CSV table of C-alpha atoms in Angstrom, one decimal:
chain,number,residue,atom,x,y,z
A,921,UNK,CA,-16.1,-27.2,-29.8
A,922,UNK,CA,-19.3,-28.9,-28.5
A,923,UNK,CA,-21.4,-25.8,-28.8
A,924,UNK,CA,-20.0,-26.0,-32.3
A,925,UNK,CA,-21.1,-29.7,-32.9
A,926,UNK,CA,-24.6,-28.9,-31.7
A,927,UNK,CA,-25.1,-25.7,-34.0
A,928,UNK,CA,-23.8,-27.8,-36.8
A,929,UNK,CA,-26.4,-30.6,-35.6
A,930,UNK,CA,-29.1,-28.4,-35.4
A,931,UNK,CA,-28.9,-26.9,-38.4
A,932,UNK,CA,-28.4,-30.2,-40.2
A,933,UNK,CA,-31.5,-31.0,-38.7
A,934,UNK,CA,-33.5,-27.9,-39.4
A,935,UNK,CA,-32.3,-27.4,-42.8
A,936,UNK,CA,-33.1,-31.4,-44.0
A,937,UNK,CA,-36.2,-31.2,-41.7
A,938,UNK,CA,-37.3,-28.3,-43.8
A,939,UNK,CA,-36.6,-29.8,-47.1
A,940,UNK,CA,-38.5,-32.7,-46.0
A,941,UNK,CA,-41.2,-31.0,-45.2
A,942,UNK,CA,-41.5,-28.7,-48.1
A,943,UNK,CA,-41.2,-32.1,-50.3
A,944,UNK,CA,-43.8,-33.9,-48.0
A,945,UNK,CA,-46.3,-30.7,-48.8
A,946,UNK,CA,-45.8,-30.5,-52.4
A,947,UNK,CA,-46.1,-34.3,-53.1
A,948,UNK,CA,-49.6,-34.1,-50.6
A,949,UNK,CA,-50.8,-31.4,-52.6
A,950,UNK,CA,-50.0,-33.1,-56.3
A,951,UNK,CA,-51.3,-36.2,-55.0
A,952,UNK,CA,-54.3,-35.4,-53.8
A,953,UNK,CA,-55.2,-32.3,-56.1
A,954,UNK,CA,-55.5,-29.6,-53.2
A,955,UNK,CA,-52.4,-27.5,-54.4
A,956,UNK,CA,-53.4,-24.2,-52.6
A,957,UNK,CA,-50.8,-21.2,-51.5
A,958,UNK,CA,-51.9,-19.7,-48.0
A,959,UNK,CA,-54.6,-22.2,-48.3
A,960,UNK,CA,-56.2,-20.6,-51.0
A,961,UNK,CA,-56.7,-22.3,-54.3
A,962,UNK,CA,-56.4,-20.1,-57.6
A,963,UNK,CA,-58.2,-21.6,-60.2
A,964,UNK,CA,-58.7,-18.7,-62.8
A,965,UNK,CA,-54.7,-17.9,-63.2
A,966,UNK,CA,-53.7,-14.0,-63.9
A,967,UNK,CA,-50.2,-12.8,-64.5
A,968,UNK,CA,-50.2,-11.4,-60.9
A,969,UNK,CA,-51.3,-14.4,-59.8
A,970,UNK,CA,-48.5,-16.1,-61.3
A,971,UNK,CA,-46.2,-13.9,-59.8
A,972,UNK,CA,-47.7,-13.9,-56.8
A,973,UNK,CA,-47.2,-17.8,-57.3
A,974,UNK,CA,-43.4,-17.4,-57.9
A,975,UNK,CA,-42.7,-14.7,-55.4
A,976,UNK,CA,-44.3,-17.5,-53.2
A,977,UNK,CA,-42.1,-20.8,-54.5
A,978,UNK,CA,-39.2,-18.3,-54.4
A,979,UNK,CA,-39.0,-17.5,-51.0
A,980,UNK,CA,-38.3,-21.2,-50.0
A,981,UNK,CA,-35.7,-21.0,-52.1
A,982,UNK,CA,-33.7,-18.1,-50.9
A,983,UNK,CA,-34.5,-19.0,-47.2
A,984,UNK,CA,-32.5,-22.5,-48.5
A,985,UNK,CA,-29.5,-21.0,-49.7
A,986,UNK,CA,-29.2,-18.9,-46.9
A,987,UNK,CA,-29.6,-22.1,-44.3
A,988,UNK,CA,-27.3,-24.0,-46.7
A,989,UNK,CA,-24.6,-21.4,-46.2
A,990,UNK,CA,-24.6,-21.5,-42.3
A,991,UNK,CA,-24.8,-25.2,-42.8
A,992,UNK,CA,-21.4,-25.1,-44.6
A,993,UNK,CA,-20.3,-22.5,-42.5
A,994,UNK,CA,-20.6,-24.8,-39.7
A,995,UNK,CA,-18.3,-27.5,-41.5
A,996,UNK,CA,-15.8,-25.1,-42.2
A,997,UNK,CA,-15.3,-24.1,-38.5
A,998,UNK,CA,-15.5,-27.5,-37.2
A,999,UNK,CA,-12.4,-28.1,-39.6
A,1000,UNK,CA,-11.0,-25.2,-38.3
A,1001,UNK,CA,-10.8,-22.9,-41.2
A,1002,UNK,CA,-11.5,-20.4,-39.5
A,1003,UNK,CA,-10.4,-17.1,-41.7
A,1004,UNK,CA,-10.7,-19.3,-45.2
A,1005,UNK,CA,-12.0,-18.5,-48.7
A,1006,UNK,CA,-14.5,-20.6,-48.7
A,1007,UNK,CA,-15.4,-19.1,-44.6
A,1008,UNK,CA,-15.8,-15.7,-46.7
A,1009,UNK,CA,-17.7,-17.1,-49.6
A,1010,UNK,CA,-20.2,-18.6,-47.1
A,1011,UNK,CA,-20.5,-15.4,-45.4
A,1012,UNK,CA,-21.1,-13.5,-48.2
A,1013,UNK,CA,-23.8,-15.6,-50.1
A,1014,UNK,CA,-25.7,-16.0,-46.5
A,1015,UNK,CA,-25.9,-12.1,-46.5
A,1016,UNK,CA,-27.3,-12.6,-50.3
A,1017,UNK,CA,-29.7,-14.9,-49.0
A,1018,UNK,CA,-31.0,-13.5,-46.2
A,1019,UNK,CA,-31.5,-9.9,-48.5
A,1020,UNK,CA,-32.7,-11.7,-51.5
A,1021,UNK,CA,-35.2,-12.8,-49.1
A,1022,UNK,CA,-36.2,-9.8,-47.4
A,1023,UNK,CA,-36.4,-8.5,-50.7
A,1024,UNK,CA,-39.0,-11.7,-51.9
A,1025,UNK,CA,-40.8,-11.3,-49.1
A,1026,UNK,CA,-41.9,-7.8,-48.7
A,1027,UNK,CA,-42.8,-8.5,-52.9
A,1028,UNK,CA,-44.7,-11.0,-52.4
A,1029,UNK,CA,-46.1,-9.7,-49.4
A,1030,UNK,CA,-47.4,-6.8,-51.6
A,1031,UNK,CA,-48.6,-9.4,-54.1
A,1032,UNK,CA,-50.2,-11.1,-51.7
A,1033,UNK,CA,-52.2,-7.7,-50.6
A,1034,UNK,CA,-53.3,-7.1,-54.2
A,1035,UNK,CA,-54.4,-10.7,-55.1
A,1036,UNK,CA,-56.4,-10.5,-51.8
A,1037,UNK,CA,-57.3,-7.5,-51.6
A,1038,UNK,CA,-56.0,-6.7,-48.3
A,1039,UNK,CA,-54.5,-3.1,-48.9
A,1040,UNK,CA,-51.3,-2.0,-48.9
A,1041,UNK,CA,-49.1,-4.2,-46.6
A,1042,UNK,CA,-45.7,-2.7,-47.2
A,1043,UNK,CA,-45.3,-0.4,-44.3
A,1044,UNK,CA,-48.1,-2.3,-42.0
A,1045,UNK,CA,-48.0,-4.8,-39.7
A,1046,UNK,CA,-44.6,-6.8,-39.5
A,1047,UNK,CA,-41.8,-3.9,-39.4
A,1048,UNK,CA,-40.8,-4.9,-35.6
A,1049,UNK,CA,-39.2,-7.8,-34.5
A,1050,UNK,CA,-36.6,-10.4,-35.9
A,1051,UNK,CA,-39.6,-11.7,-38.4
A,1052,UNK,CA,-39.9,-7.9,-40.6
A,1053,UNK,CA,-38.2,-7.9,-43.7
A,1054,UNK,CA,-36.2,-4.9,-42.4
A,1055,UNK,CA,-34.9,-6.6,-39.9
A,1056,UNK,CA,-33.2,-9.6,-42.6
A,1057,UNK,CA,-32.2,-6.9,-44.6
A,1058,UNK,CA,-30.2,-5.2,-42.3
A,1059,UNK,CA,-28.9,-9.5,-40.8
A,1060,UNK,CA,-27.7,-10.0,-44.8
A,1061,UNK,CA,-25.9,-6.5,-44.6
A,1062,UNK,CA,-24.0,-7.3,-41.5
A,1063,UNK,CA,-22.8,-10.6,-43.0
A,1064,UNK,CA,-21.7,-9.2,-46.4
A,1065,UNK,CA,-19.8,-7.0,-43.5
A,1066,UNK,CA,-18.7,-9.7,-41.9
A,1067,UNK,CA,-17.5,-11.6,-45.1
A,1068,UNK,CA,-14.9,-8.3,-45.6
A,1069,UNK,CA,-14.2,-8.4,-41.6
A,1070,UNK,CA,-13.0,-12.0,-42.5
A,1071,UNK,CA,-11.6,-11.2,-45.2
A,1072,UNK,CA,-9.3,-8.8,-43.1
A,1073,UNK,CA,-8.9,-11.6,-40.4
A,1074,UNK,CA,-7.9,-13.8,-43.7
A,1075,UNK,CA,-5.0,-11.1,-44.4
A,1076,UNK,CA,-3.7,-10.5,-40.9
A,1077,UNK,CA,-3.3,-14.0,-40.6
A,1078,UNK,CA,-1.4,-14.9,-43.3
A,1079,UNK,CA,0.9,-12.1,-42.6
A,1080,UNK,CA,1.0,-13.4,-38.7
A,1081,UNK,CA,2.3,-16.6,-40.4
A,1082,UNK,CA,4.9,-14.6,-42.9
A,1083,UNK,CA,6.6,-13.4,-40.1
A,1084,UNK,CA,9.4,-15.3,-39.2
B,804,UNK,CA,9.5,-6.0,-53.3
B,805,UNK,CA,12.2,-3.4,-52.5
B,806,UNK,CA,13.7,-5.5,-49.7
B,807,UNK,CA,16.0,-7.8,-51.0
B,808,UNK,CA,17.1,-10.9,-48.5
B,809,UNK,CA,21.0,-11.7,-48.8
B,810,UNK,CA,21.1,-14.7,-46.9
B,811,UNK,CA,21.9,-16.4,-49.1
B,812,UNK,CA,25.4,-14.2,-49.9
B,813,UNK,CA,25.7,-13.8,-46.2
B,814,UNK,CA,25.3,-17.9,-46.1
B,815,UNK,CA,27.7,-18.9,-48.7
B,816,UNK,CA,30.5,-16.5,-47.3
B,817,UNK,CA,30.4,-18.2,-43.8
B,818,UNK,CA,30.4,-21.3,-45.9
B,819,UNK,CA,27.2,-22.4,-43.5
B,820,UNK,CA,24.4,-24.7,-45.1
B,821,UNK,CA,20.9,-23.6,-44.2
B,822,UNK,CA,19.7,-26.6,-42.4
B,823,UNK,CA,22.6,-25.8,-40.2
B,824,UNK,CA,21.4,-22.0,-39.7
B,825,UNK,CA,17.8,-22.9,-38.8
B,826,UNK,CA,19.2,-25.3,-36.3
B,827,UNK,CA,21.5,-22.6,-34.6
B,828,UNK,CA,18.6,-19.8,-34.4
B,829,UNK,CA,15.7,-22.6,-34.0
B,830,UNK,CA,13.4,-21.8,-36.6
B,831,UNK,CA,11.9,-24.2,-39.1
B,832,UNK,CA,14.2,-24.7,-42.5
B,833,UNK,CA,10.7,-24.0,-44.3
B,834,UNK,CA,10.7,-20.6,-42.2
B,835,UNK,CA,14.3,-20.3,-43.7
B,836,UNK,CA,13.1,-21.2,-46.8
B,837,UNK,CA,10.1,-18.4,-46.7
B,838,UNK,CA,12.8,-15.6,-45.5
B,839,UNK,CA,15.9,-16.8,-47.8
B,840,UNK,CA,13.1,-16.5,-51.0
B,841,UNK,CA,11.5,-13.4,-50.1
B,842,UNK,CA,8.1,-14.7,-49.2
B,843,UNK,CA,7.9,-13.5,-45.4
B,844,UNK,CA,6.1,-10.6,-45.0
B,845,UNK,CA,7.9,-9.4,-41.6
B,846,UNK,CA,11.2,-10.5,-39.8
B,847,UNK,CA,11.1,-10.7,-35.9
B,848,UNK,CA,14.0,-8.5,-34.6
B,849,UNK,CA,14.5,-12.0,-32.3
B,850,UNK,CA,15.5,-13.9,-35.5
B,851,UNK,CA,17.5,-11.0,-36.7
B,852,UNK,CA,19.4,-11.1,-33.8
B,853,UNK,CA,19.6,-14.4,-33.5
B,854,UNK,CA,20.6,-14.6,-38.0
B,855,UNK,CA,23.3,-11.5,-36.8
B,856,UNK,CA,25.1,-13.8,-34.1
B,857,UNK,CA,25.4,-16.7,-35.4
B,858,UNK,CA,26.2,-15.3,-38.6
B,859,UNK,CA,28.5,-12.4,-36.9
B,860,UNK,CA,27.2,-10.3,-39.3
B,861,UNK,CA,25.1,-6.6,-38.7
B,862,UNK,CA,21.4,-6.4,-40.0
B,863,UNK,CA,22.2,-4.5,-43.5
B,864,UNK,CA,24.1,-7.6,-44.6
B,865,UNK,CA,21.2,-9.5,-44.8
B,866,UNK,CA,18.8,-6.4,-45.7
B,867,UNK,CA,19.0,-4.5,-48.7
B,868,UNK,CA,16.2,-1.8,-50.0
B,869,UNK,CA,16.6,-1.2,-53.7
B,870,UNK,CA,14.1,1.7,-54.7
B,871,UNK,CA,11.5,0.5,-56.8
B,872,UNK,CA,11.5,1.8,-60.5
């Protein structure tokens, strides 16, 4: 139970540290004019640019739900629903998240080769290691597998309980 | 479901009250409840046992499969 309370502490810290930060970024860049992405500023605006642009604001975003999840994936156990709906559900969309990601990355990564002309990064460079898109493809896959292991977990359960 | 529960027959026979029953095989009345209205998914052969003595009844007194249509 304590090692539960601290991964429920951390991530409450990690995932409002990183909203705070994000927020602290984006109001120092309106503020003060220097709204750049990879610290460099695009001034004559393309439609790959502006995808390159969304691909970029996106991948916050998924990384987000995907933390929010584990966040209230924490909660859950600490109440003690363990094999729950809402324990699946959480599962399941932190899967999403972390593929949806993966899948915004690598995108944007490819994006980001053509808007800088860097060549094609799809296959290069980050395919080992926990950072590589791969790698949180394969992380979301096991928890969508997970969510149906819990799922089963869910169903034993209850029938453990029916059994009088 | 194509087990049917008597219980219930078997109960009003003996002229026992359920309360009574889940006293004498100690088992919750809402465990009653769940096996009297069909609900449980499995019956221990402990509280069968337990159902067939203090009821002094056999096990196909209180079970019944009817063959699904």
């Amino acid at each position: 139970m304590r090692s539960l309370m601290l991964f429920k502490l951390m991530i409450d810290l990690f995932f409002y540290g990183s909203i705070m930060s994000v927020l602290v970024t984006l109001g120092f860049g309106i503020s003060t004019d220097s709204f750049n992405i990879g610290g460099q500023r695009f001034d004559d605006l393309n439609p790959t640019i502006i995808t390159f642009m969304i691909f970029t604001l996106l991948r916050p975003i998924t990384f987000f739900i995907a933390v929010y999840h584990i966040k209230q994936l924490a909660s859950s156990f600490i109440k003690g629903e363990i094999f729950s709906d809402p324990t699946s559900r959480n599962l399941k969309m932190i899967g999403y998240g972390f593929i949806l990601y993966s899948v915004v990355e690598s995108i944007g990564e490819y994006l980001n080769s053509i808007v800088n002309n860097i060549g094609d990064t799809i296959m290069s460079g980050n395919f080992m290691g926990f950072n590589s898109a791969w790698f949180q493809f394969t992380l979301g896959l096991l928890f969508v597998f997970m969510d149906r292991i819990f799922q089963n977990a869910k169903a034993l359960e209850q029938e453990n309980e029916l059994t009088i | 479901m194509s087990i049917v529960i008597n219980l219930d027959v078997v109960l009003a026979k003996r002229g026992m009250k359920s309360n009574e029953l889940a006293q004498q095989i100690g088992i919750t009345t809402a465990n009653l409840s769940i096996l009297k209205t069909g609900k449980a998914k499995a019956i221990r052969f402990s509280t069968l046992e337990a159902i067939c003595d203090v009821l002094d009844c056999q096990p196909g007194d209180i079970l019944e499969y009817l063959k699904a249509e």
